[in-house]
GROMACS .gro file of C-alpha atoms in nm:
model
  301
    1UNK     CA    1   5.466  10.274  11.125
    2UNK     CA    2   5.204  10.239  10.844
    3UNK     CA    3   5.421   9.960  10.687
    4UNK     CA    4   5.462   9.780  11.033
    5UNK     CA    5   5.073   9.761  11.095
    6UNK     CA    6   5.030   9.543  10.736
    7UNK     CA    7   5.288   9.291  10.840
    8UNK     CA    8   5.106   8.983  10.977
    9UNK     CA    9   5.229   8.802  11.281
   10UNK     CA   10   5.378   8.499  11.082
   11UNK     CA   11   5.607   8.733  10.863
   12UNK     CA   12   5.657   8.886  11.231
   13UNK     CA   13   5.830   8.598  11.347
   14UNK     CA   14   6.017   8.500  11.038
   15UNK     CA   15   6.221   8.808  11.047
   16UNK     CA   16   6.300   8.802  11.403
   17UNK     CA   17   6.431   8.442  11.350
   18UNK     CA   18   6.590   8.544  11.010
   19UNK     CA   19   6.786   8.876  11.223
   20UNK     CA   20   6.863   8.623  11.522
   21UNK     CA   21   7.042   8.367  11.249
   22UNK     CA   22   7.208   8.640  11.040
   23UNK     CA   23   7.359   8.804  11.394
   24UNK     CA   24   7.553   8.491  11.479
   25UNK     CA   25   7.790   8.578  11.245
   26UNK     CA   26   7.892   8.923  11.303
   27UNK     CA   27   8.157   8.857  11.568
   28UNK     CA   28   8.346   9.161  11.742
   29UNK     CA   29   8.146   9.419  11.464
   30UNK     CA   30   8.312   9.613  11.194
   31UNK     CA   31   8.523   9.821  11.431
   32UNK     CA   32   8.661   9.515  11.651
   33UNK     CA   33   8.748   9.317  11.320
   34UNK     CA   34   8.976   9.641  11.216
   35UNK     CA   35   9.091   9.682  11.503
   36UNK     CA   36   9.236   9.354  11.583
   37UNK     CA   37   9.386   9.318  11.211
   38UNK     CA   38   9.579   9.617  11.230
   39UNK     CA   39   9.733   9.547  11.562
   40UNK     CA   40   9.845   9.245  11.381
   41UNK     CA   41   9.997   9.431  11.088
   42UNK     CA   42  10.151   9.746  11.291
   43UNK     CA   43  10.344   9.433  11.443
   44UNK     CA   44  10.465   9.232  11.137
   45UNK     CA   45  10.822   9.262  10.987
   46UNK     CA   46  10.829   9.497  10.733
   47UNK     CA   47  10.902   9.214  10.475
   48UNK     CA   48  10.563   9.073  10.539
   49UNK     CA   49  10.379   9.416  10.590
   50UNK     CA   50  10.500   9.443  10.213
   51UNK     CA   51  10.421   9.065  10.098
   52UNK     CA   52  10.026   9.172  10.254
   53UNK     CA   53  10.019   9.494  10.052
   54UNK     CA   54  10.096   9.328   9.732
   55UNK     CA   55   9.859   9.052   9.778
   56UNK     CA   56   9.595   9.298   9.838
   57UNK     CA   57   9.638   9.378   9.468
   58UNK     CA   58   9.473   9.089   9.380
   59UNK     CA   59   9.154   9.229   9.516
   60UNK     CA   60   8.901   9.234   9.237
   61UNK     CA   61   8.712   9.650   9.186
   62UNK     CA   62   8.366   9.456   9.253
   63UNK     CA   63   8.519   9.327   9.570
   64UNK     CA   64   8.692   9.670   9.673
   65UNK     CA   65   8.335   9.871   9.584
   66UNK     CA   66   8.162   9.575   9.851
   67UNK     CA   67   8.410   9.614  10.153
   68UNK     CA   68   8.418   9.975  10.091
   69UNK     CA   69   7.994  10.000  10.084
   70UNK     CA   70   7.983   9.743  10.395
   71UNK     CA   71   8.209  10.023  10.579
   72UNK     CA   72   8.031  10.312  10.435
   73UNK     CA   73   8.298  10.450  10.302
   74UNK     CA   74   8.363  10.560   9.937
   75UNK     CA   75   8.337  10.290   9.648
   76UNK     CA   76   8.696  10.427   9.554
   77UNK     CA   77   8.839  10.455   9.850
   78UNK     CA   78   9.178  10.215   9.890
   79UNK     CA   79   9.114   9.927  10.120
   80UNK     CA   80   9.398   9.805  10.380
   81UNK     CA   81   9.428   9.508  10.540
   82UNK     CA   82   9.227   9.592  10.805
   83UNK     CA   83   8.988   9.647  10.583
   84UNK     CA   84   8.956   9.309  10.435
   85UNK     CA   85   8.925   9.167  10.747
   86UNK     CA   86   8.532   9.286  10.738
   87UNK     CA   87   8.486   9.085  10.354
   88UNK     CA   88   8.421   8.777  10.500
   89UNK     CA   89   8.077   8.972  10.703
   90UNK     CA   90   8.020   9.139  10.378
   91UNK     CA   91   7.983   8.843  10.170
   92UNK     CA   92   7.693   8.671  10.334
   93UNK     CA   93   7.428   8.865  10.093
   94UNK     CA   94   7.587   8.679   9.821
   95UNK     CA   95   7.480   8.295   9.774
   96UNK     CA   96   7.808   8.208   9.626
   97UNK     CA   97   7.930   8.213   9.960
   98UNK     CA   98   7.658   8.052  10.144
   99UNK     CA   99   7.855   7.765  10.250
  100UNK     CA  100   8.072   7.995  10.465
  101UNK     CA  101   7.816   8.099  10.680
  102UNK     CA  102   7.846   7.813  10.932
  103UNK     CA  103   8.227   7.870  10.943
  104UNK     CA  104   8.209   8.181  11.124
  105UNK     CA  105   8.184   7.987  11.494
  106UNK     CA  106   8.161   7.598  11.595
  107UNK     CA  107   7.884   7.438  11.818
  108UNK     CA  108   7.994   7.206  12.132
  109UNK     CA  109   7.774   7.011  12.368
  110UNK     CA  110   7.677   7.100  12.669
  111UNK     CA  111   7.887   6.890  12.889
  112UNK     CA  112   8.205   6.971  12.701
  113UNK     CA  113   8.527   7.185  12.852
  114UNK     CA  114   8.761   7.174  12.578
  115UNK     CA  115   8.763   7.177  12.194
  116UNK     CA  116   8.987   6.906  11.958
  117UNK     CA  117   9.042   6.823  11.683
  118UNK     CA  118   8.700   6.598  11.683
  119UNK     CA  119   8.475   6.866  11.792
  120UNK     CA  120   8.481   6.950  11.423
  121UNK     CA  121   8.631   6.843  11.128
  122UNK     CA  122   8.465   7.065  10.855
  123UNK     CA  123   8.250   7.361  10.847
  124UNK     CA  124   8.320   7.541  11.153
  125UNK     CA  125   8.604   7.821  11.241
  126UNK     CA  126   8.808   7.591  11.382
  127UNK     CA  127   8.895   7.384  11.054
  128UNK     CA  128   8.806   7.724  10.844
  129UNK     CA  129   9.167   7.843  11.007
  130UNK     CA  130   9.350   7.510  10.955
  131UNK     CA  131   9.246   7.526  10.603
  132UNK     CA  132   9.300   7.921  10.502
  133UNK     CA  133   9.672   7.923  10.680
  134UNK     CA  134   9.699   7.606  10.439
  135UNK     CA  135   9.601   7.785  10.159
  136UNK     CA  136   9.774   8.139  10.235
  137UNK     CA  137  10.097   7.923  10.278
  138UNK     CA  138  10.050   7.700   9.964
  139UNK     CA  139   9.879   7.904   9.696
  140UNK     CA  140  10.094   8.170   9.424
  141UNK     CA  141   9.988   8.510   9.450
  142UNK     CA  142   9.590   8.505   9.382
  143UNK     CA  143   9.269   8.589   9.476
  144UNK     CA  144   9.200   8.273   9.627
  145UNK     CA  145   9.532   8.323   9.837
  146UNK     CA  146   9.426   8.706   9.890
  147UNK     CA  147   9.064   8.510   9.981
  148UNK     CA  148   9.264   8.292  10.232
  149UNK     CA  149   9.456   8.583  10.426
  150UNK     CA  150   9.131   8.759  10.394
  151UNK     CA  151   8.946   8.456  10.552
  152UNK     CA  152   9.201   8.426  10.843
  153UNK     CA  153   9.177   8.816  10.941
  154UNK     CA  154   8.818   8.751  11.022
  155UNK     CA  155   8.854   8.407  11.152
  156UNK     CA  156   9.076   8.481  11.407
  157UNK     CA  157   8.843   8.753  11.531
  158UNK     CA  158   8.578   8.516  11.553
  159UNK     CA  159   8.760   8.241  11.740
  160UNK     CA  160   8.852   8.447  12.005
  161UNK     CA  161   8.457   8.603  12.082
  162UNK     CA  162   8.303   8.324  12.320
  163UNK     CA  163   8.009   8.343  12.183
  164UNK     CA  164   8.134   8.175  11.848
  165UNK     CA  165   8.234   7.860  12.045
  166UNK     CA  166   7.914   7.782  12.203
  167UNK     CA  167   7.545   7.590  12.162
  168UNK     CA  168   7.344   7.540  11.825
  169UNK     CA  169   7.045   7.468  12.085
  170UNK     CA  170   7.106   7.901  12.188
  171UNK     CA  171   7.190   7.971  11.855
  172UNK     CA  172   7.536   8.116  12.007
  173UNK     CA  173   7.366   8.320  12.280
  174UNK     CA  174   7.119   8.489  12.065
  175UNK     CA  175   6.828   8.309  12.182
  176UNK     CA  176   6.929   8.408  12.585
  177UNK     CA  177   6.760   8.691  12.585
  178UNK     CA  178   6.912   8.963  12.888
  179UNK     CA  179   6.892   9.359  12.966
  180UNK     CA  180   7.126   9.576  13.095
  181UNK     CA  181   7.130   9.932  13.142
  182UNK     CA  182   7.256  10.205  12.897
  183UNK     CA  183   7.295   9.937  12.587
  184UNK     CA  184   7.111   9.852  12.270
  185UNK     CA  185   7.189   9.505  12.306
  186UNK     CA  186   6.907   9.220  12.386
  187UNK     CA  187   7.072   8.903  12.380
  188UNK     CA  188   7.376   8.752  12.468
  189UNK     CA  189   7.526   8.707  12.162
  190UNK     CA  190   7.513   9.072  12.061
  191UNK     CA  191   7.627   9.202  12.393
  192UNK     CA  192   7.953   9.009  12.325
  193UNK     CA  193   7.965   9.119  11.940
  194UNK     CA  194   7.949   9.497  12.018
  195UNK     CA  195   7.791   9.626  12.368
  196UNK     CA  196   8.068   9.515  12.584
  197UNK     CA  197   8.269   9.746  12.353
  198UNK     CA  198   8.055  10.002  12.242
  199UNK     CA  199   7.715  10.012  12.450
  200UNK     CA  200   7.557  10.296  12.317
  201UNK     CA  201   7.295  10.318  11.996
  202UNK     CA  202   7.525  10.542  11.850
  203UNK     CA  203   7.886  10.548  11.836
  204UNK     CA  204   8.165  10.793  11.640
  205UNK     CA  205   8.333  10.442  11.487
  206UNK     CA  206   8.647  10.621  11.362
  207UNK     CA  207   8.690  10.725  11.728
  208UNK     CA  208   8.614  10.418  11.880
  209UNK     CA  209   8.856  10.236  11.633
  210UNK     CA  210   9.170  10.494  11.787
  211UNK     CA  211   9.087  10.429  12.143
  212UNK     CA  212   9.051  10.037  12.096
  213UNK     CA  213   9.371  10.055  11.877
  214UNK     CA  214   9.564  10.226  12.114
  215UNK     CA  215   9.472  10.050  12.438
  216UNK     CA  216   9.564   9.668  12.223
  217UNK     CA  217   9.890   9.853  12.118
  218UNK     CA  218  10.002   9.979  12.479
  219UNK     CA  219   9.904   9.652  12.645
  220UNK     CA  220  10.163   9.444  12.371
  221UNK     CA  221  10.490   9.527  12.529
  222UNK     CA  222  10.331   9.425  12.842
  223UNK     CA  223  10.165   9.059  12.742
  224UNK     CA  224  10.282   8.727  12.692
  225UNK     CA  225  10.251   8.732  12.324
  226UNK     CA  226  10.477   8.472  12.236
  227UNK     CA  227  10.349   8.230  12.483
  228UNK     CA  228  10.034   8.291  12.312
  229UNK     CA  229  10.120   8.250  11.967
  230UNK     CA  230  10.285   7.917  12.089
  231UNK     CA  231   9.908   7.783  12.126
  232UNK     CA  232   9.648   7.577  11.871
  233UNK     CA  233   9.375   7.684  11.720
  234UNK     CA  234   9.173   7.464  11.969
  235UNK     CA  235   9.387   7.607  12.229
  236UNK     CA  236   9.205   7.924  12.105
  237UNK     CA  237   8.870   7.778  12.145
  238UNK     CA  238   8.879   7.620  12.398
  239UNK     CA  239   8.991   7.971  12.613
  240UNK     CA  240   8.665   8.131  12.453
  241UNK     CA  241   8.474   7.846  12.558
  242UNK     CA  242   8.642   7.841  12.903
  243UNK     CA  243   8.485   8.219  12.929
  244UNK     CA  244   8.097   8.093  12.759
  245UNK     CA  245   8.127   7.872  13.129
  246UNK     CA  246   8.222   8.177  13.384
  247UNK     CA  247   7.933   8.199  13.667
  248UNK     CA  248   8.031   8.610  13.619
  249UNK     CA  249   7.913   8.585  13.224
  250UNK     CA  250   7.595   8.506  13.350
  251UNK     CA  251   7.498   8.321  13.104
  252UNK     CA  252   7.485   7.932  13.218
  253UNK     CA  253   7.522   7.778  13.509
  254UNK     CA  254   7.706   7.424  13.578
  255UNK     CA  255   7.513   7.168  13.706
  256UNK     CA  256   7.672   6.862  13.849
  257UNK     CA  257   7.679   6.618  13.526
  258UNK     CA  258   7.887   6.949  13.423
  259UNK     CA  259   7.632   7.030  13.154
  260UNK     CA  260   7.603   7.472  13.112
  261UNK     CA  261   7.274   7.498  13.135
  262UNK     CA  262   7.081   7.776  13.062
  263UNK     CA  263   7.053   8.040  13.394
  264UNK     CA  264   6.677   8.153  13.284
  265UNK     CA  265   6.376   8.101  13.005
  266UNK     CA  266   6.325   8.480  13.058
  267UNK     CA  267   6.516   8.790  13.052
  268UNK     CA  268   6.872   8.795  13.279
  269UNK     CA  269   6.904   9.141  13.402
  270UNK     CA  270   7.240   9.210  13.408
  271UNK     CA  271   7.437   9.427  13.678
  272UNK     CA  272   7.547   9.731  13.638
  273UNK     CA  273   7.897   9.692  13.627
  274UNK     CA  274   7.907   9.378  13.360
  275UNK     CA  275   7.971   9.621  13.095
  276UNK     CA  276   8.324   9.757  13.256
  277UNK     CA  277   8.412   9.400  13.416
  278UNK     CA  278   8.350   9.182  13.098
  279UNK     CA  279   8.458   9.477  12.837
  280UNK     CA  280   8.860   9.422  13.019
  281UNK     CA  281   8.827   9.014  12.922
  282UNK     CA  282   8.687   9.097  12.584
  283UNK     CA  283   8.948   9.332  12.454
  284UNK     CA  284   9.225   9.077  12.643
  285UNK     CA  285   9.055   8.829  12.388
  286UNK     CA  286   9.114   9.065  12.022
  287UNK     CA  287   9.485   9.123  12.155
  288UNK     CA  288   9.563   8.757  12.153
  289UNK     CA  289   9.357   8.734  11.797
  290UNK     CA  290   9.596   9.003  11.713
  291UNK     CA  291   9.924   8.861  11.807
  292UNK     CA  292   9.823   8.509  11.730
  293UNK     CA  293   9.715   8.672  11.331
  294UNK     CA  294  10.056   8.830  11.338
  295UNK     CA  295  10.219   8.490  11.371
  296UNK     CA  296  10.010   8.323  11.130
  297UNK     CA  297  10.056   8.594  10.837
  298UNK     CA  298  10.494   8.560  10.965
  299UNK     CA  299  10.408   8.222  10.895
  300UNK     CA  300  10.261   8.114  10.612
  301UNK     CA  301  10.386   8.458  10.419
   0.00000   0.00000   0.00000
């Protein structure tokens, strides 16, 4: 409290913007990353299971010691793919890597329904995936190929959280501002990142990471995954974006030029049961990011 009463308004509202920017990218948290990365490896061939394990390696001890403090876990402790698939969040501290910050999500207008190929052509997730299955396929054994299938893991997570295919103008929904009872979460953006799947302030992550593991794994047998891994990556967009747009989301509404246009300038108070409704449609979303991943590591391994 006694540092808080010396900061001056101004510094005030440069951290809030400075936390609203650096939240964008944090799709699905650390646990939904995991989560949907090992569903994709508990359902590769055990040919490329092995081809993953040897690429990881190639990961540097500086690297390991980051992922592993990012996940407060032991410096030492051996990483697994799932692991990795949290590097690409655990990065954005270091300014080497600045240019991948805007490659976490891709910004649409208003008026659009459905991402191509000229949405974006560079700098967004869309073309980071076109590029990193490019390079995964391509490259020898490396760190820039380990980079690559590191890259993807968390790219595919992001693709399929509709808040990453969404409005610069909202910042991704961080600038709607809502409430909604029994959550930490104040804006949109955040909700979708890690309230829809764990609400509360505090959360036993190793036991959130079974239960989430195990519902994606039961619900496999019983989805369309090949139809799915059939589709584009702006396929994959576009369904997240399709979602941004539902009048139950709550979080634009369609006028008749079919622009989304913001539902308040206040606070949305959302009801009760958004939590349990939206929560089903979120973890549908990481079990296609898991069996699409799947296909892409098959692929390009």
């Amino acid at each position: 409290m006694q540092v808080r009463s010396k900061i001056n308004l101004p510094v005030i509202l440069v951290l809030s913007f400075f936390l609203l920017f650096t939240q964008q990218a944090f799709a699905l948290g650390k646990v939904g990353h995991k989560v949907i990365c090992q569903v994709a490896f508990d359902h590769l061939s055990p040919s490329t299971q092995n081809k993953v394990n040897i690429l990881l390696k190639e990961l540097p001890k500086q690297d390991q010691k980051l992922i592993n403090k990012y996940n407060y876990k032991s410096a030492s402790s051996a990483i697994s793919f799932a692991d990795t698939c949290t590097w690409a969040d655990a990065i954005k501290k270091d300014k080497s890597y600045d240019k991948y910050k805007k490659w976490h999500y891709v910004n649409v207008a208003r008026n659009q329904t459905k991402v191509t190929p000229q949405t974006c052509q560079k700098n967004c997730v869309t073309s980071a995936v076109t590029l990193h299955k490019k390079q995964l396929k391509e490259l020898p054994t490396s760190w820039k190929k380990l980079q690559a299938m590191m890259f993807l893991g968390h790219w595919l997570g992001d693709i399929h959280q509709p808040m990453h295919v969404n409005f610069a103008s909202d910042m991704g929904g961080n600038r709607t501002k809502i409430s909604i009872e029994h959550a930490k979460c104040n804006n949109m953006h955040w909700l979708w990142d890690e309230c829809l799947l764990y609400p509360k302030s505090k959360t036993n992550n190793a036991a959130l990471f079974t239960r989430l593991h195990n519902n994606l794994s039961n619900q496999w047998e019983k989805s369309p995954i090949t139809t799915w891994q059939k589709d584009s990556v702006y396929t994959w967009a576009t369904e997240s974006l399709t979602i941004t747009r539902l009048p139950s989301v709550l979080y634009c509404t369609i006028d008749e030029k079919n622009y989304c246009i913001a539902t308040t300038k206040g606070i949305t108070k959302l009801p009760s049961n958004y939590q349990k409704n939206h929560k089903i449609i979120l973890e549908n979303r990481m079990l296609q990011a898991s069996a699409r991943l799947a296909n892409v590591l098959e692929q390009s391994l």
